CSV table of C-alpha atoms and ligand atoms in Angstrom, one decimal:
chain,number,residue,atom,x,y,z
G,241,MET,CA,94.7,27.4,121.6
G,242,ASN,CA,98.3,26.3,122.0
G,243,HIS,CA,100.1,26.4,125.3
G,244,HIS,CA,101.7,29.8,124.6
G,245,ASP,CA,98.4,31.4,123.7
G,246,ILE,CA,96.7,30.1,126.9
G,247,LEU,CA,99.5,31.4,129.0
G,248,ALA,CA,99.6,34.8,127.2
G,249,ALA,CA,95.9,35.3,127.7
G,250,THR,CA,96.3,35.0,131.5
G,251,GLY,CA,98.6,38.0,131.6
G,252,LEU,CA,101.3,36.2,133.6
G,253,SER,CA,104.6,38.0,133.3
G,254,GLU,CA,107.8,36.4,132.1
G,255,GLN,CA,109.1,36.7,135.6
G,256,GLU,CA,106.1,34.9,137.0
G,257,LEU,CA,106.3,32.2,134.4
G,258,ASN,CA,110.0,31.6,134.3
G,259,GLY,CA,111.6,33.4,137.3
G,260,GLY,CA,112.3,30.3,139.4
G,261,THR,CA,113.1,26.6,139.8
G,262,LEU,CA,109.8,24.7,140.2
G,263,ALA,CA,109.1,23.1,136.8
G,264,VAL,CA,105.5,23.0,135.8
G,265,PHE,CA,104.3,20.4,133.2
G,266,SER,CA,101.1,20.3,131.2
G,267,PRO,CA,99.3,16.9,131.6
G,268,ILE,CA,98.2,17.4,128.0
G,269,ASP,CA,101.6,16.5,126.5
G,270,GLY,CA,104.0,16.5,129.4
G,271,ALA,CA,105.6,19.7,128.1
G,272,GLU,CA,107.4,21.9,130.6
G,273,ILE,CA,105.3,25.2,130.5
G,274,ALA,CA,106.9,27.2,133.2
G,275,LYS,CA,109.5,27.4,136.0
G,276,VAL,CA,108.1,29.3,138.9
G,277,LYS,CA,109.7,30.9,141.9
G,278,GLU,CA,109.4,28.9,145.1
G,279,THR,CA,108.9,30.4,148.5
G,280,ALA,CA,111.9,29.7,150.8
G,281,ALA,CA,111.1,28.0,154.1
G,282,SER,CA,113.0,30.9,155.7
G,283,GLU,CA,110.4,33.4,154.3
G,284,MET,CA,107.5,31.7,156.1
G,285,PRO,CA,107.8,33.5,159.5
G,286,ALA,CA,107.5,36.8,157.7
G,287,VAL,CA,104.5,35.6,155.6
G,288,ILE,CA,102.7,34.5,158.8
G,289,ALA,CA,103.6,37.7,160.7
G,290,LYS,CA,102.2,39.7,157.8
G,291,SER,CA,99.0,37.7,157.9
G,292,GLN,CA,98.7,38.2,161.6
G,293,ALA,CA,99.1,42.0,161.1
G,294,ALA,CA,96.5,41.9,158.3
G,295,PHE,CA,94.1,40.1,160.7
G,296,LYS,CA,94.3,42.9,163.3
G,297,ALA,CA,93.0,45.3,160.7
G,298,TRP,CA,90.6,43.1,158.7
G,299,ARG,CA,88.7,41.8,161.8
G,300,LYS,CA,87.7,45.4,162.6
G,301,LEU,CA,85.9,46.0,159.3
G,302,PRO,CA,82.2,45.3,159.3
G,303,ALA,CA,81.5,41.9,157.7
G,304,PRO,CA,79.3,43.5,154.9
G,305,ARG,CA,82.2,45.7,154.0
G,306,ARG,CA,84.4,42.6,153.9
G,307,GLY,CA,81.8,41.0,151.7
G,308,GLU,CA,82.3,43.9,149.2
G,309,LEU,CA,85.8,42.6,148.5
G,310,VAL,CA,84.4,39.2,147.7
G,311,ARG,CA,81.7,40.7,145.5
G,312,ILE,CA,84.4,42.5,143.5
G,313,LEU,CA,86.4,39.2,143.4
G,314,GLY,CA,83.3,37.5,141.9
G,315,GLU,CA,83.1,40.3,139.2
G,316,GLU,CA,86.8,39.9,138.4
G,317,LEU,CA,86.3,36.1,138.1
G,318,ARG,CA,83.4,36.6,135.7
G,319,ALA,CA,85.6,38.8,133.6
G,320,SER,CA,88.4,36.2,133.6
G,321,LYS,CA,86.4,33.1,133.4
G,322,LYS,CA,87.5,32.0,129.9
G,323,GLU,CA,91.2,32.6,130.4
G,324,LEU,CA,91.4,31.0,133.9
G,325,GLY,CA,89.3,28.1,132.7
G,326,ALA,CA,91.7,27.5,129.8
G,327,LEU,CA,94.6,27.7,132.2
G,328,VAL,CA,93.0,25.0,134.4
G,329,THR,CA,92.8,22.9,131.2
G,330,LEU,CA,96.4,23.5,130.4
G,331,GLU,CA,97.8,22.9,133.9
G,332,ALA,CA,95.4,20.2,135.3
G,333,GLY,CA,94.3,18.6,132.0
G,334,LYS,CA,90.6,19.1,132.5
G,335,ILE,CA,88.3,19.3,129.5
G,336,VAL,CA,87.2,22.8,128.5
G,337,SER,CA,83.8,22.6,130.0
G,338,GLU,CA,85.1,21.3,133.3
G,339,GLY,CA,87.8,24.0,133.4
G,340,LEU,CA,85.1,26.6,132.9
G,341,GLY,CA,82.8,24.8,135.4
G,342,GLU,CA,85.5,25.1,138.0
G,343,VAL,CA,85.7,28.9,137.6
G,344,GLN,CA,81.9,29.0,137.8
G,345,GLU,CA,82.1,27.2,141.1
G,346,MET,CA,84.4,30.0,142.3
G,347,ILE,CA,81.9,32.7,141.1
G,348,ASP,CA,79.1,30.8,142.9
G,349,ILE,CA,80.9,30.7,146.2
G,350,CYS,CA,81.7,34.4,145.9
G,351,ASP,CA,78.0,35.1,145.5
G,352,PHE,CA,77.2,32.8,148.4
G,353,ALA,CA,79.8,34.5,150.6
G,354,VAL,CA,78.6,38.0,149.8
G,355,GLY,CA,75.1,37.1,151.0
G,356,LEU,CA,76.6,35.5,154.0
G,357,SER,CA,78.6,38.6,154.9
G,358,ARG,CA,75.2,40.2,155.8
G,359,GLN,CA,74.3,37.2,158.0
G,360,LEU,CA,76.9,35.4,160.1
G,361,TYR,CA,74.0,34.8,162.5
G,362,GLY,CA,74.4,34.3,166.1
G,363,LEU,CA,71.6,33.2,168.6
G,364,THR,CA,69.8,34.4,171.6
G,365,ILE,CA,69.1,31.8,174.2
G,366,ALA,CA,66.6,31.8,177.0
G,367,SER,CA,68.3,32.4,180.3
G,368,GLU,CA,67.1,30.7,183.4
G,369,ARG,CA,68.0,33.7,185.5
G,370,PRO,CA,65.6,36.8,185.7
G,371,GLY,CA,66.9,40.0,184.2
G,372,HIS,CA,69.6,38.1,182.2
G,373,LYS,CA,70.2,37.8,178.4
G,374,MET,CA,72.2,35.0,176.9
G,375,SER,CA,73.5,35.2,173.3
G,376,GLU,CA,76.0,33.6,171.0
G,377,THR,CA,78.2,35.7,168.7
G,378,TRP,CA,80.6,34.7,165.9
G,379,HIS,CA,84.0,36.4,165.7
G,380,PRO,CA,86.9,36.3,163.2
G,381,MET,CA,89.4,33.6,164.1
G,382,GLY,CA,92.7,34.5,162.5
G,383,PRO,CA,94.8,33.5,159.5
G,384,CYS,CA,93.5,30.6,157.6
G,385,GLY,CA,96.1,28.3,155.8
G,386,VAL,CA,94.7,26.7,152.7
G,387,ILE,CA,96.5,23.6,151.4
G,388,SER,CA,94.9,22.6,148.1
G,389,ALA,CA,95.2,19.7,145.6
G,390,PHE,CA,95.9,19.6,141.8
G,391,ASN,CA,92.5,18.3,140.8
G,392,PHE,CA,90.5,21.3,141.8
G,393,PRO,CA,93.4,23.8,141.6
G,394,VAL,CA,91.3,26.9,141.9
G,395,ALA,CA,87.7,26.1,143.2
G,396,VAL,CA,88.8,24.6,146.5
G,397,TRP,CA,90.9,27.7,147.3
G,398,SER,CA,87.9,29.9,146.5
G,399,TRP,CA,85.6,27.9,148.8
G,400,ASN,CA,88.0,28.6,151.6
G,401,ALA,CA,89.1,32.1,150.7
G,402,ALA,CA,85.6,33.5,150.0
G,403,LEU,CA,84.3,32.3,153.4
G,404,ALA,CA,87.5,33.1,155.3
G,405,LEU,CA,87.5,36.7,154.0
G,406,VAL,CA,83.9,37.5,154.9
G,407,CYS,CA,84.5,35.8,158.3
G,408,GLY,CA,87.3,38.2,158.9
G,409,ASP,CA,90.3,35.9,158.4
G,410,PRO,CA,93.3,36.5,156.2
G,411,VAL,CA,94.4,33.7,153.9
G,412,ILE,CA,97.7,32.0,153.2
G,413,TRP,CA,97.4,29.6,150.2
G,414,LYS,CA,99.8,26.7,149.5
G,415,PRO,CA,98.6,25.1,146.2
G,416,SER,CA,99.7,21.8,144.9
G,417,GLU,CA,103.2,21.9,143.5
G,418,LYS,CA,101.7,20.5,140.3
G,419,THR,CA,99.4,23.5,139.8
G,420,PRO,CA,101.1,26.7,140.8
G,421,LEU,CA,100.3,28.6,137.6
G,422,THR,CA,96.6,28.6,138.2
G,423,ALA,CA,97.3,29.8,141.7
G,424,ILE,CA,99.4,32.7,140.5
G,425,ALA,CA,96.7,33.6,138.0
G,426,CYS,CA,94.1,33.6,140.9
G,427,MET,CA,96.3,35.9,142.9
G,428,LYS,CA,96.5,38.3,140.0
G,429,ILE,CA,92.7,38.3,139.9
G,430,MET,CA,92.6,38.7,143.7
G,431,ASP,CA,95.1,41.6,143.5
G,432,ARG,CA,92.8,43.4,141.0
G,433,ALA,CA,89.9,43.0,143.3
G,434,VAL,CA,91.9,44.3,146.3
G,435,LYS,CA,93.0,47.3,144.3
G,436,ARG,CA,89.4,48.2,143.3
G,437,PHE,CA,88.3,47.6,146.9
G,438,GLY,CA,90.8,50.2,148.2
G,439,ALA,CA,92.8,51.0,151.3
G,440,ASP,CA,90.6,49.1,153.7
G,441,ALA,CA,92.2,45.9,152.6
G,442,PRO,CA,95.4,45.5,154.6
G,443,GLU,CA,98.6,44.3,153.0
G,444,GLY,CA,99.1,40.6,153.1
G,445,LEU,CA,95.3,39.9,153.4
G,446,VAL,CA,95.7,37.0,150.9
G,447,GLN,CA,99.1,35.5,150.3
G,448,LEU,CA,100.4,32.7,148.1
G,449,VAL,CA,103.3,30.5,149.0
G,450,ILE,CA,104.6,28.0,146.5
G,451,GLY,CA,106.7,24.9,147.3
G,452,GLY,CA,106.9,21.5,148.8
G,453,ALA,CA,106.2,19.9,152.2
G,454,GLU,CA,108.4,22.2,154.2
G,455,ILE,CA,106.2,25.2,153.2
G,456,GLY,CA,103.1,23.3,154.2
G,457,GLU,CA,104.8,22.2,157.4
G,458,ALA,CA,105.5,25.8,158.4
G,459,LEU,CA,101.8,26.6,158.2
G,460,VAL,CA,100.8,23.4,159.9
G,461,ALA,CA,103.3,24.0,162.8
G,462,SER,CA,102.5,27.7,163.4
G,463,LYS,CA,100.3,28.7,166.4
G,464,ASP,CA,99.7,32.0,164.5
G,465,VAL,CA,97.7,30.1,161.8
G,466,PRO,CA,94.7,28.9,163.8
G,467,ILE,CA,92.9,27.4,160.9
G,468,ILE,CA,94.4,24.9,158.4
G,469,SER,CA,92.0,23.8,155.7
G,470,ALA,CA,93.7,20.9,153.8
G,471,THR,CA,92.4,19.0,150.8
G,472,GLY,CA,94.2,16.0,149.5
G,473,SER,CA,95.1,12.4,150.3
G,474,THR,CA,94.2,10.6,153.5
G,475,ARG,CA,97.9,10.1,154.0
G,476,MET,CA,98.5,13.9,153.9
G,477,GLY,CA,95.5,14.5,156.2
G,478,GLY,CA,96.8,11.9,158.7
G,479,ILE,CA,99.9,13.9,159.1
G,480,VAL,CA,98.4,17.4,159.0
G,481,GLY,CA,95.4,16.9,161.2
G,482,PRO,CA,97.1,15.6,164.4
G,483,LYS,CA,99.9,18.2,164.1
G,484,VAL,CA,97.4,21.1,163.9
G,485,MET,CA,95.4,19.7,166.8
G,486,ALA,CA,98.6,19.1,168.9
G,487,ARG,CA,99.2,22.9,168.9
G,488,TRP,CA,95.4,23.5,169.5
G,489,GLY,CA,94.7,24.8,166.0
G,490,ARG,CA,91.6,23.8,164.0
G,491,PRO,CA,92.0,21.5,161.0
G,492,ILE,CA,89.4,21.4,158.3
G,493,LEU,CA,90.1,18.2,156.4
G,494,GLU,CA,88.7,17.1,153.1
G,495,LEU,CA,90.5,13.9,152.2
G,496,GLY,CA,89.9,10.7,150.2
G,497,GLY,CA,86.7,9.4,149.0
G,498,ASN,CA,85.6,5.9,147.8
G,499,ASN,CA,82.2,6.9,146.4
G,500,ALA,CA,79.5,4.4,145.5
G,501,MET,CA,76.3,4.2,143.7
G,502,ILE,CA,73.6,1.6,144.5
G,503,VAL,CA,71.5,0.8,141.5
G,504,ALA,CA,68.2,-0.8,142.6
G,505,PRO,CA,65.9,-2.9,140.5
G,506,SER,CA,63.4,0.0,139.9
G,507,ALA,CA,66.1,2.4,138.8
G,508,ASP,CA,65.7,4.4,135.6
G,509,LEU,CA,68.7,2.7,133.9
G,510,ASP,CA,69.0,5.3,131.1
G,511,MET,CA,69.5,8.0,133.7
G,512,ALA,CA,71.7,5.8,135.8
G,513,VAL,CA,74.0,5.0,132.9
G,514,ARG,CA,74.5,8.7,132.1
G,515,ALA,CA,75.1,9.5,135.8
G,516,ILE,CA,77.6,6.6,136.1
G,517,VAL,CA,79.6,7.6,133.0
G,518,PHE,CA,79.8,11.3,134.1
G,519,SER,CA,80.8,10.6,137.6
G,520,ALA,CA,83.2,7.7,136.9
G,521,VAL,CA,85.1,9.0,133.9
G,522,GLY,CA,84.5,12.8,134.2
G,523,THR,CA,87.8,14.6,135.1
G,524,ALA,CA,89.4,11.3,134.2
G,525,GLY,CA,88.2,9.9,137.6
G,526,GLN,CA,90.3,12.5,139.4
G,527,ARG,CA,87.6,14.1,141.6
G,528,CYS,CA,87.5,13.3,145.2
G,529,THR,CA,83.8,12.7,144.5
G,530,SER,CA,84.4,10.5,141.5
G,531,LEU,CA,82.3,7.3,141.3
G,532,ARG,CA,84.5,4.4,142.2
G,533,ARG,CA,82.1,1.6,143.2
G,534,LEU,CA,78.9,0.5,141.5
G,535,ILE,CA,76.7,-1.7,143.7
G,536,ALA,CA,74.1,-3.1,141.3
G,537,HIS,CA,71.2,-5.4,142.1
G,538,HIS,CA,71.8,-8.9,140.7
G,539,SER,CA,68.6,-8.7,138.6
G,540,ILE,CA,70.0,-5.7,136.6
G,541,ARG,CA,73.7,-6.0,137.0
G,542,GLU,CA,74.5,-7.8,133.8
G,543,GLU,CA,72.4,-5.5,131.7
G,544,LEU,CA,73.9,-2.5,133.3
G,545,VAL,CA,77.5,-3.7,132.8
G,546,GLU,CA,76.6,-4.3,129.1
G,547,ARG,CA,75.2,-0.9,128.6
G,548,LEU,CA,78.2,0.7,130.4
G,549,ALA,CA,80.7,-1.3,128.4
G,550,LYS,CA,79.0,0.0,125.2
G,551,ALA,CA,79.0,3.6,126.5
G,552,TYR,CA,82.6,3.3,127.6
G,553,ALA,CA,83.7,2.0,124.2
G,554,SER,CA,82.5,5.2,122.4
G,555,LEU,CA,83.9,7.8,124.8
G,556,PRO,CA,86.2,10.3,123.1
G,557,ILE,CA,89.6,10.3,124.9
G,558,GLY,CA,92.2,12.8,124.0
G,559,ASP,CA,93.2,16.4,123.9
G,560,PRO,CA,91.2,18.2,126.6
G,561,ARG,CA,91.3,21.4,124.6
G,562,GLN,CA,89.1,19.9,121.9
G,563,SER,CA,85.4,20.5,122.4
G,564,THR,CA,84.5,16.9,121.6
G,565,THR,CA,86.8,15.3,124.1
G,566,LEU,CA,85.2,13.9,127.3
G,567,ILE,CA,88.2,12.2,128.9
G,568,GLY,CA,91.4,14.2,129.1
G,569,PRO,CA,94.7,13.0,130.5
G,570,LEU,CA,95.6,11.8,134.0
G,571,VAL,CA,97.7,14.4,135.8
G,572,ASP,CA,101.0,12.5,135.1
G,573,HIS,CA,102.6,9.2,134.3
G,574,GLY,CA,102.9,8.3,137.9
G,575,ALA,CA,99.1,8.5,138.2
G,576,ARG,CA,98.7,6.1,135.2
G,577,ASP,CA,101.3,3.7,136.6
G,578,ARG,CA,99.3,3.6,139.9
G,579,MET,CA,96.1,2.9,137.9
G,580,LEU,CA,97.6,0.1,135.9
G,581,ALA,CA,99.0,-1.5,139.1
G,582,GLN,CA,95.7,-1.3,140.9
G,583,ILE,CA,94.0,-3.0,137.9
G,584,GLU,CA,96.6,-5.8,138.1
G,585,LYS,CA,95.9,-6.2,141.9
G,586,ALA,CA,92.2,-6.3,141.3
G,587,LYS,CA,92.7,-9.0,138.6
G,588,ALA,CA,94.6,-11.1,141.1
G,589,GLU,CA,91.7,-10.8,143.4
G,590,GLY,CA,89.3,-12.2,140.8
G,591,GLY,CA,88.4,-9.0,138.9
G,592,LYS,CA,87.2,-9.1,135.3
G,593,VAL,CA,88.5,-6.1,133.5
G,594,GLN,CA,87.2,-4.2,130.5
G,595,GLY,CA,89.2,-1.3,129.2
G,596,GLY,CA,91.9,0.2,131.5
G,597,ARG,CA,94.7,0.3,128.9
G,598,THR,CA,97.1,3.0,128.0
G,599,VAL,CA,96.0,5.1,125.0
G,600,THR,CA,98.7,6.3,122.6
G,601,THR,CA,96.9,6.9,119.3
G,602,ASN,CA,94.9,10.0,118.5
G,603,VAL,CA,96.1,11.7,121.6
G,604,PRO,CA,98.8,14.2,122.2
G,605,GLN,CA,102.1,12.4,122.7
G,606,GLY,CA,103.7,12.8,126.1
G,607,GLY,CA,100.4,12.8,128.1
G,608,ALA,CA,99.1,10.0,130.3
G,609,TYR,CA,95.9,8.9,128.5
G,610,VAL,CA,94.0,5.9,129.5
G,611,GLU,CA,90.8,4.0,128.7
G,612,PRO,CA,88.5,4.1,131.7
G,613,ALA,CA,88.3,0.7,133.3
G,614,LEU,CA,85.2,-1.3,134.3
G,615,VAL,CA,86.2,-4.0,136.8
G,616,GLU,CA,83.6,-6.6,137.9
G,617,MET,CA,84.6,-8.0,141.3
G,618,PRO,CA,83.5,-11.1,143.0
G,619,ARG,CA,83.3,-9.2,146.3
G,620,GLN,CA,84.6,-6.0,147.9
G,621,THR,CA,88.3,-6.7,148.3
G,622,ASP,CA,91.2,-4.7,149.8
G,623,THR,CA,92.0,-3.1,146.4
G,624,VAL,CA,88.4,-1.9,146.1
G,625,ARG,CA,88.6,-0.4,149.5
G,626,GLU,CA,91.5,1.8,148.4
G,627,GLU,CA,91.0,5.1,146.6
G,628,THR,CA,92.8,5.2,143.3
G,629,PHE,CA,92.8,8.6,141.7
G,630,ALA,CA,92.0,7.3,138.2
G,631,PRO,CA,88.9,6.2,136.2
G,632,ILE,CA,88.5,2.7,137.6
G,633,LEU,CA,85.0,1.6,138.3
G,634,TYR,CA,84.5,-1.6,140.4
G,635,VAL,CA,81.2,-3.4,139.9
G,636,LEU,CA,79.7,-5.4,142.8
G,637,GLY,CA,76.4,-7.1,143.1
G,638,TYR,CA,73.7,-7.3,145.9
G,639,ASP,CA,70.4,-9.0,146.8
G,640,THR,CA,68.9,-6.9,149.5
G,641,LEU,CA,69.1,-3.1,150.2
G,642,GLU,CA,70.5,-3.8,153.6
G,643,GLU,CA,73.3,-5.8,152.0
G,644,ALA,CA,73.9,-3.0,149.5
G,645,ILE,CA,74.1,-0.3,152.2
G,646,GLU,CA,76.5,-2.6,154.2
G,647,ILE,CA,78.8,-2.8,151.2
G,648,GLN,CA,78.5,0.9,150.5
G,649,ASN,CA,79.6,1.7,154.1
G,650,ASP,CA,82.3,-1.0,154.4
G,651,VAL,CA,85.2,1.2,153.2
G,652,PRO,CA,87.5,3.5,155.3
G,653,GLN,CA,86.3,6.6,153.4
G,654,GLY,CA,83.0,8.5,153.8
G,655,LEU,CA,82.7,11.3,151.3
G,656,SER,CA,79.9,10.8,148.8
G,657,SER,CA,77.3,8.3,147.9
G,658,CYS,CA,74.1,7.8,146.0
G,659,ILE,CA,71.2,5.5,145.1
G,660,PHE,CA,69.3,5.1,141.9
G,661,THR,CA,65.8,4.0,142.7
G,662,LEU,CA,62.2,4.9,142.0
G,663,ASN,CA,61.1,3.3,145.3
G,664,VAL,CA,60.6,5.9,148.0
G,665,ARG,CA,61.1,3.3,150.8
G,666,GLU,CA,64.6,2.5,149.4
G,667,ALA,CA,65.5,6.1,148.8
G,668,GLU,CA,64.5,7.3,152.3
G,669,THR,CA,66.1,4.3,154.0
G,670,PHE,CA,69.4,5.1,152.1
G,671,LEU,CA,69.2,8.7,153.5
G,672,SER,CA,68.2,7.6,157.0
G,673,ALA,CA,70.3,6.9,160.1
G,674,VAL,CA,70.7,3.3,159.0
G,675,GLY,CA,71.6,4.3,155.4
G,676,SER,CA,74.7,5.9,153.9
G,677,ASP,CA,77.4,6.9,156.3
G,678,CYS,CA,78.8,9.6,154.0
G,679,GLY,CA,78.8,13.4,154.2
G,680,ILE,CA,77.0,13.5,150.9
G,681,ALA,CA,74.1,11.1,150.0
G,682,ASN,CA,72.1,11.7,146.8
G,683,VAL,CA,69.1,10.1,145.2
G,684,ASN,CA,69.0,9.7,141.4
G,685,ILE,CA,72.1,11.9,141.0
G,686,GLY,CA,75.7,10.7,140.8
G,687,PRO,CA,78.1,11.3,143.7
G,688,SER,CA,80.1,14.1,142.0
G,689,GLY,CA,79.4,17.6,140.9
G,690,ALA,CA,78.0,19.0,144.2
G,691,GLU,CA,76.6,22.5,144.2
G,692,ILE,CA,78.3,25.0,146.5
G,693,GLY,CA,75.2,25.7,148.6
G,694,GLY,CA,75.5,22.5,150.6
G,695,ALA,CA,78.2,21.7,153.1
G,696,PHE,CA,81.0,19.7,151.4
G,697,GLY,CA,83.0,17.0,153.1
G,698,GLY,CA,82.7,13.6,154.7
G,699,GLU,CA,83.2,11.3,157.6
G,700,LYS,CA,85.8,8.6,158.6
G,701,GLU,CA,89.1,8.9,156.7
G,702,THR,CA,87.6,11.7,154.6
G,703,GLY,CA,88.5,13.8,157.7
G,704,GLY,CA,85.2,15.1,159.0
G,705,GLY,CA,85.7,18.7,157.8
G,706,ARG,CA,83.0,20.7,156.0
G,707,GLU,CA,83.7,23.5,153.4
G,708,SER,CA,81.7,25.6,151.0
G,709,GLY,CA,77.9,26.1,151.8
G,710,SER,CA,75.4,25.7,154.5
G,711,ASP,CA,77.0,26.6,157.9
G,712,ALA,CA,80.5,25.6,156.9
G,713,TRP,CA,81.4,29.3,157.6
G,714,LYS,CA,81.3,28.5,161.3
G,715,GLY,CA,84.6,26.6,160.9
G,716,TYR,CA,86.3,29.9,160.1
G,717,MET,CA,85.1,31.8,163.1
G,718,ARG,CA,85.2,31.5,166.9
G,719,ARG,CA,82.0,31.2,168.9
G,720,GLN,CA,81.4,33.4,171.9
G,721,THR,CA,78.6,32.8,174.4
G,722,SER,CA,77.7,35.9,176.4
G,723,THR,CA,75.4,36.3,179.4
G,724,VAL,CA,74.4,39.8,180.3
G,725,ASN,CA,72.9,40.6,183.7
G,726,TYR,CA,70.7,43.7,183.5
G,727,SER,CA,69.0,43.2,186.8
G,728,SER,CA,70.2,44.5,190.2
G,729,GLU,CA,70.5,41.0,191.7
G,730,LEU,CA,73.2,38.4,191.2
G,731,PRO,CA,71.5,35.1,191.0
G,732,LEU,CA,73.7,32.1,190.3
G,733,ALA,CA,72.8,29.4,187.7
G,734,GLN,CA,71.8,25.9,188.8
G,735,GLY,CA,70.2,27.5,192.0
G,736,VAL,CA,73.6,27.6,193.7
G,737,LYS,CA,73.7,29.7,196.8
G,738,PHE,CA,76.9,31.5,197.8
G,739,ASP,CA,75.9,34.3,200.1
G,740,LEU,CA,78.6,36.4,201.6
N,288,LIG,C1,87.3,17.8,144.8
N,288,LIG,O1,87.4,16.8,144.0
N,288,LIG,O2,88.2,18.0,145.6
N,288,LIG,O3,81.4,17.9,144.0
N,288,LIG,C2,86.2,18.7,144.9
N,288,LIG,C3,82.3,18.0,143.1
N,288,LIG,C4,82.9,19.3,142.9
N,288,LIG,C5,84.0,19.5,143.9
N,288,LIG,C6,85.0,18.4,144.0
N,288,LIG,N1,81.9,20.3,143.1
N,288,LIG,O4,82.6,17.1,142.3
């Protein structure tokens, strides 16, 4: 499908596509595909006020009823999967299968949230006082601002929106300026769901704001937006997090990763090679979970690098719309320049580079296509410790598992990690308190491509937030501890006596 057909299939109107000033480019060939309307900073107070008004109504609806809206959203996403997936390909440059996979991730979180809407469990706690009952209840928190990145332009919004909605919170979404079209398309799908759901959905329950830093800033600064869920660079999170906390809001941060795989002597190398290639070059290395560091035991390092170099040499790079392509373009030329610059820095630190060159033949002209790079490093240098959003895989060696874990943890980020081993002692040590320090730690699976059922996020400069599955929903609600006295006495806790 050409650009025009992909856009036409989404049903976006001429006004939505070309009614504004923010130019949108396709990473496929750098072509301008739209000029969308930006939200003015002066409109933000009204947007936030609307969200607060929506909160007053939405929080009163029983959670299972709120879940019904998310159930319908899941249905609408199923019906639009192909068109939305294709738009992700057009606007973010993902290969077809990954574009569709992203929409599937949205459907999955909707299913998860529908079930959750009949749970949102609290606790009962044994009280030390006779005739007393102690319990814990979860209540809606208020508007949730969602700041999302270009690389998962729709799924990350849905992780937040599906949970926030069942938890009773309205949503204000600020997508990346690079991917507003997929956001507009999601809003159309959301609007269809709201219409089917009926009058119980207050106006302004889910709103989209498009624009740059000043739009995000309005959300970050407002006391009326108690939750800010931000996904993106550590630099961005370092600004957003403290500002939200300074006004007593709750940040949920999902920032940079520098994900590693340890390959032990016993590893199934066939499986490891496949896992490495998918996680290092899939999405052109532009997932926050992409594999960036390979820590291979000295006894197998050389063989592994040889096998990887061979696999890398045959990878189909090109137009992400073609079903045979595995590596599409980087998001833009700036991303490619940063990749090339990092490779030069690594070289200066003693790195031995294979691949990593610009590709201009058999690819659409105008896009930023690159060969993925394999960079063997003498040690973990400063450049290796930085996250570069591109397909660069640094290879390091180790002798003992202890050393491997030390290298794995010796970076500022703490998102995802994994070990390939058939040795249960090694696997369990890696997952133990003295093992990986990351939010995600896998065995015989690469670091990327997590399912929605688990909590997603990581430690250190990754920001500490958790989104998606498990009990991440608690981040979208406020906790209330209640003690009820149904006796006719008034005993005090801790045995305190205060007789009048
Ligand atoms: C991201 O890159 O921001 O685990 C999210 C994964 C995907 C989500 C990535 N399920 O790779």
